[in-house]
Amino acid sequence: MSVITLGLIMGICGTVAMDIWAVILTRIAGIPAPNWGNVGRWVAHLGRGTVFHADINTSTPVARERLIGWIFHYAVGAVYGALFLGIMGQAWLSAPNFLPLWIFAILTIGAGWFLLHPGLGLGWALAKTAAPWKGRVLGLMAHTVFGLGMWMGAVALG
């Protein structure tokens, strides 16, 4: 398989791990699951030229926004996996080291903090939410799990 294909698979593994983590948090701690419908609405509005919303909930709904959000979520995860492996190269797969993958996974939260969150009207790094630090910590934990899932995928592929 090509490096890109292997990276895409790793990214999907990481995204699945992140989603399993979200289900666990919802069931055990009562933390609401991510609203992929809002993300889908945001993605659809990108195509209409709007990047930043005061509140995505008040923006015009779009058909199949939840499906769009889920597809976007997995596409981004897959692209992150391909990007990581593109940076590290095929040689990294012969002895997958978690540390660079974890650092990369933590860095990917920047796209959420500085593009997606303000785009949804939540402010930079969730600054406009009731508990921004709680959301930030949960995001860092989720991205750690994303990295762990990508690493497990790499180990399985190796």
mmCIF file of C-alpha atoms in Angstrom:
data_model
loop_
_atom_site.group_PDB
_atom_site.id
_atom_site.type_symbol
_atom_site.label_atom_id
_atom_site.label_comp_id
_atom_site.label_asym_id
_atom_site.label_seq_id
_atom_site.Cartn_x
_atom_site.Cartn_y
_atom_site.Cartn_z
ATOM 1 C CA MET A 1 0.000 0.000 0.000
ATOM 2 C CA SER A 2 1.097 3.571 -0.610
ATOM 3 C CA VAL A 3 2.118 5.879 2.220
ATOM 4 C CA ILE A 4 -0.964 7.999 1.553
ATOM 5 C CA THR A 5 -3.318 5.005 1.758
ATOM 6 C CA LEU A 6 -1.680 3.799 4.963
ATOM 7 C CA GLY A 7 -1.966 7.319 6.404
ATOM 8 C CA LEU A 8 -5.637 7.561 5.454
ATOM 9 C CA ILE A 9 -6.289 4.246 7.222
ATOM 10 C CA MET A 10 -4.394 5.447 10.299
ATOM 11 C CA GLY A 11 -6.462 8.645 10.364
ATOM 12 C CA ILE A 12 -9.702 6.698 10.152
ATOM 13 C CA CYS A 13 -8.525 4.460 13.006
ATOM 14 C CA GLY A 14 -7.795 7.564 15.069
ATOM 15 C CA THR A 15 -11.196 9.044 14.291
ATOM 16 C CA VAL A 16 -12.958 5.816 15.277
ATOM 17 C CA ALA A 17 -11.017 5.815 18.569
ATOM 18 C CA MET A 18 -12.038 9.435 19.174
ATOM 19 C CA ASP A 19 -15.691 8.578 18.548
ATOM 20 C CA ILE A 20 -15.545 5.591 20.907
ATOM 21 C CA TRP A 21 -14.043 7.931 23.518
ATOM 22 C CA ALA A 22 -16.938 10.364 23.002
ATOM 23 C CA VAL A 23 -19.465 7.556 23.555
ATOM 24 C CA ILE A 24 -17.666 6.497 26.745
ATOM 25 C CA LEU A 25 -17.660 10.087 28.058
ATOM 26 C CA THR A 26 -21.348 10.446 27.256
ATOM 27 C CA ARG A 27 -22.348 7.219 28.980
ATOM 28 C CA ILE A 28 -20.067 7.439 32.011
ATOM 29 C CA ALA A 29 -19.742 11.184 32.641
ATOM 30 C CA GLY A 30 -22.838 12.539 30.889
ATOM 31 C CA ILE A 31 -20.758 14.780 28.637
ATOM 32 C CA PRO A 32 -22.766 15.617 25.510
ATOM 33 C CA ALA A 33 -21.531 14.053 22.284
ATOM 34 C CA PRO A 34 -20.232 16.370 19.564
ATOM 35 C CA ASN A 35 -22.957 17.880 17.398
ATOM 36 C CA TRP A 36 -21.847 16.890 13.906
ATOM 37 C CA GLY A 37 -24.997 18.500 12.481
ATOM 38 C CA ASN A 38 -23.671 21.929 13.432
ATOM 39 C CA VAL A 39 -20.340 21.071 11.832
ATOM 40 C CA GLY A 40 -22.159 19.941 8.693
ATOM 41 C CA ARG A 41 -24.107 23.188 8.617
ATOM 42 C CA TRP A 42 -20.834 25.103 8.952
ATOM 43 C CA VAL A 43 -19.239 23.092 6.114
ATOM 44 C CA ALA A 44 -22.253 23.705 3.878
ATOM 45 C CA HIS A 45 -22.140 27.433 4.608
ATOM 46 C CA LEU A 46 -18.423 27.473 3.705
ATOM 47 C CA GLY A 47 -19.519 26.683 0.163
ATOM 48 C CA ARG A 48 -21.784 29.742 0.330
ATOM 49 C CA GLY A 49 -18.904 31.985 1.382
ATOM 50 C CA THR A 50 -19.541 32.222 5.129
ATOM 51 C CA VAL A 51 -16.711 31.092 7.387
ATOM 52 C CA PHE A 52 -17.612 32.734 10.693
ATOM 53 C CA HIS A 53 -21.057 32.707 12.283
ATOM 54 C CA ALA A 54 -22.216 34.587 15.360
ATOM 55 C CA ASP A 55 -24.084 31.390 16.334
ATOM 56 C CA ILE A 56 -24.277 28.424 13.960
ATOM 57 C CA ASN A 57 -27.589 27.424 15.582
ATOM 58 C CA THR A 58 -29.238 30.533 14.126
ATOM 59 C CA SER A 59 -27.803 29.975 10.630
ATOM 60 C CA THR A 60 -30.029 28.513 7.949
ATOM 61 C CA PRO A 61 -30.232 24.709 8.280
ATOM 62 C CA VAL A 62 -29.112 22.630 5.304
ATOM 63 C CA ALA A 63 -30.276 19.263 4.043
ATOM 64 C CA ARG A 64 -28.387 16.303 5.516
ATOM 65 C CA GLU A 65 -26.189 18.559 7.663
ATOM 66 C CA ARG A 66 -25.557 15.793 10.199
ATOM 67 C CA LEU A 67 -24.356 13.441 7.451
ATOM 68 C CA ILE A 68 -22.182 16.224 6.023
ATOM 69 C CA GLY A 69 -20.694 16.771 9.486
ATOM 70 C CA TRP A 70 -19.892 13.087 9.966
ATOM 71 C CA ILE A 71 -18.309 12.814 6.530
ATOM 72 C CA PHE A 72 -16.260 15.945 7.194
ATOM 73 C CA HIS A 73 -15.163 14.587 10.596
ATOM 74 C CA TYR A 74 -13.855 11.355 9.044
ATOM 75 C CA ALA A 75 -12.353 13.128 6.024
ATOM 76 C CA VAL A 76 -10.367 15.462 8.269
ATOM 77 C CA GLY A 77 -9.170 12.544 10.395
ATOM 78 C CA ALA A 78 -8.093 10.623 7.300
ATOM 79 C CA VAL A 79 -6.268 13.653 5.874
ATOM 80 C CA TYR A 80 -4.480 14.175 9.205
ATOM 81 C CA GLY A 81 -3.305 10.557 9.091
ATOM 82 C CA ALA A 82 -2.009 10.954 5.529
ATOM 83 C CA LEU A 83 -0.345 14.256 6.434
ATOM 84 C CA PHE A 84 1.395 12.722 9.448
ATOM 85 C CA LEU A 85 2.686 9.755 7.495
ATOM 86 C CA GLY A 86 3.651 12.055 4.622
ATOM 87 C CA ILE A 87 5.806 14.028 7.065
ATOM 88 C CA MET A 88 7.284 11.012 8.858
ATOM 89 C CA GLY A 89 7.635 8.703 5.856
ATOM 90 C CA GLN A 90 7.149 4.977 5.422
ATOM 91 C CA ALA A 91 10.208 4.229 7.580
ATOM 92 C CA TRP A 92 8.273 5.401 10.665
ATOM 93 C CA LEU A 93 5.878 2.461 10.153
ATOM 94 C CA SER A 94 8.672 -0.067 10.714
ATOM 95 C CA ALA A 95 8.884 1.082 14.360
ATOM 96 C CA PRO A 96 5.901 3.367 15.108
ATOM 97 C CA ASN A 97 6.843 5.701 17.946
ATOM 98 C CA PHE A 98 3.869 7.205 19.773
ATOM 99 C CA LEU A 99 5.545 10.460 20.874
ATOM 100 C CA PRO A 100 5.759 12.223 17.487
ATOM 101 C CA LEU A 101 2.259 11.018 16.660
ATOM 102 C CA TRP A 102 0.924 12.331 19.972
ATOM 103 C CA ILE A 103 2.568 15.714 19.408
ATOM 104 C CA PHE A 104 1.074 15.845 15.911
ATOM 105 C CA ALA A 105 -2.386 14.852 17.212
ATOM 106 C CA ILE A 106 -2.257 17.567 19.872
ATOM 107 C CA LEU A 107 -1.218 20.148 17.268
ATOM 108 C CA THR A 108 -4.214 19.274 15.099
ATOM 109 C CA ILE A 109 -6.520 20.743 17.729
ATOM 110 C CA GLY A 110 -5.374 24.139 16.475
ATOM 111 C CA ALA A 111 -7.697 23.822 13.472
ATOM 112 C CA GLY A 112 -10.622 23.359 15.847
ATOM 113 C CA TRP A 113 -9.609 26.111 18.214
ATOM 114 C CA PHE A 114 -8.756 28.731 15.612
ATOM 115 C CA LEU A 115 -11.052 27.911 12.681
ATOM 116 C CA LEU A 116 -13.932 25.574 13.551
ATOM 117 C CA HIS A 117 -14.847 26.972 16.974
ATOM 118 C CA PRO A 118 -14.901 30.616 15.862
ATOM 119 C CA GLY A 119 -16.651 29.488 12.693
ATOM 120 C CA LEU A 120 -19.433 27.992 14.799
ATOM 121 C CA GLY A 121 -19.644 31.148 16.906
ATOM 122 C CA LEU A 122 -17.979 29.601 19.953
ATOM 123 C CA GLY A 123 -15.011 31.985 19.978
ATOM 124 C CA TRP A 124 -11.303 31.277 19.695
ATOM 125 C CA ALA A 125 -10.597 28.029 21.569
ATOM 126 C CA LEU A 126 -14.167 28.010 22.944
ATOM 127 C CA ALA A 127 -13.737 31.420 24.614
ATOM 128 C CA LYS A 128 -17.453 32.257 24.267
ATOM 129 C CA THR A 129 -18.670 29.081 25.986
ATOM 130 C CA ALA A 130 -19.719 28.716 29.630
ATOM 131 C CA ALA A 131 -16.693 26.547 30.511
ATOM 132 C CA PRO A 132 -13.941 27.130 27.951
ATOM 133 C CA TRP A 133 -11.189 25.371 29.918
ATOM 134 C CA LYS A 134 -13.317 22.280 30.388
ATOM 135 C CA GLY A 135 -13.885 22.139 26.626
ATOM 136 C CA ARG A 136 -10.209 22.725 25.921
ATOM 137 C CA VAL A 137 -9.109 19.949 28.260
ATOM 138 C CA LEU A 138 -11.711 17.575 26.812
ATOM 139 C CA GLY A 139 -10.477 18.492 23.328
ATOM 140 C CA LEU A 140 -6.871 17.776 24.257
ATOM 141 C CA MET A 141 -7.939 14.430 25.721
ATOM 142 C CA ALA A 142 -9.918 13.600 22.570
ATOM 143 C CA HIS A 143 -6.955 14.450 20.356
ATOM 144 C CA THR A 144 -4.703 12.304 22.544
ATOM 145 C CA VAL A 145 -7.130 9.423 21.969
ATOM 146 C CA PHE A 146 -7.087 10.278 18.249
ATOM 147 C CA GLY A 147 -3.295 9.939 18.274
ATOM 148 C CA LEU A 148 -3.525 6.694 20.217
ATOM 149 C CA GLY A 149 -5.987 5.302 17.677
ATOM 150 C CA MET A 150 -3.718 6.319 14.810
ATOM 151 C CA TRP A 151 -0.752 4.693 16.575
ATOM 152 C CA MET A 152 -2.723 1.479 17.137
ATOM 153 C CA GLY A 153 -3.675 1.540 13.453
ATOM 154 C CA ALA A 154 -0.017 1.951 12.510
ATOM 155 C CA VAL A 155 0.994 -0.963 14.738
ATOM 156 C CA ALA A 156 -1.727 -3.127 13.178
ATOM 157 C CA LEU A 157 -0.652 -2.115 9.656
ATOM 158 C CA GLY A 158 3.027 -2.787 10.393
#
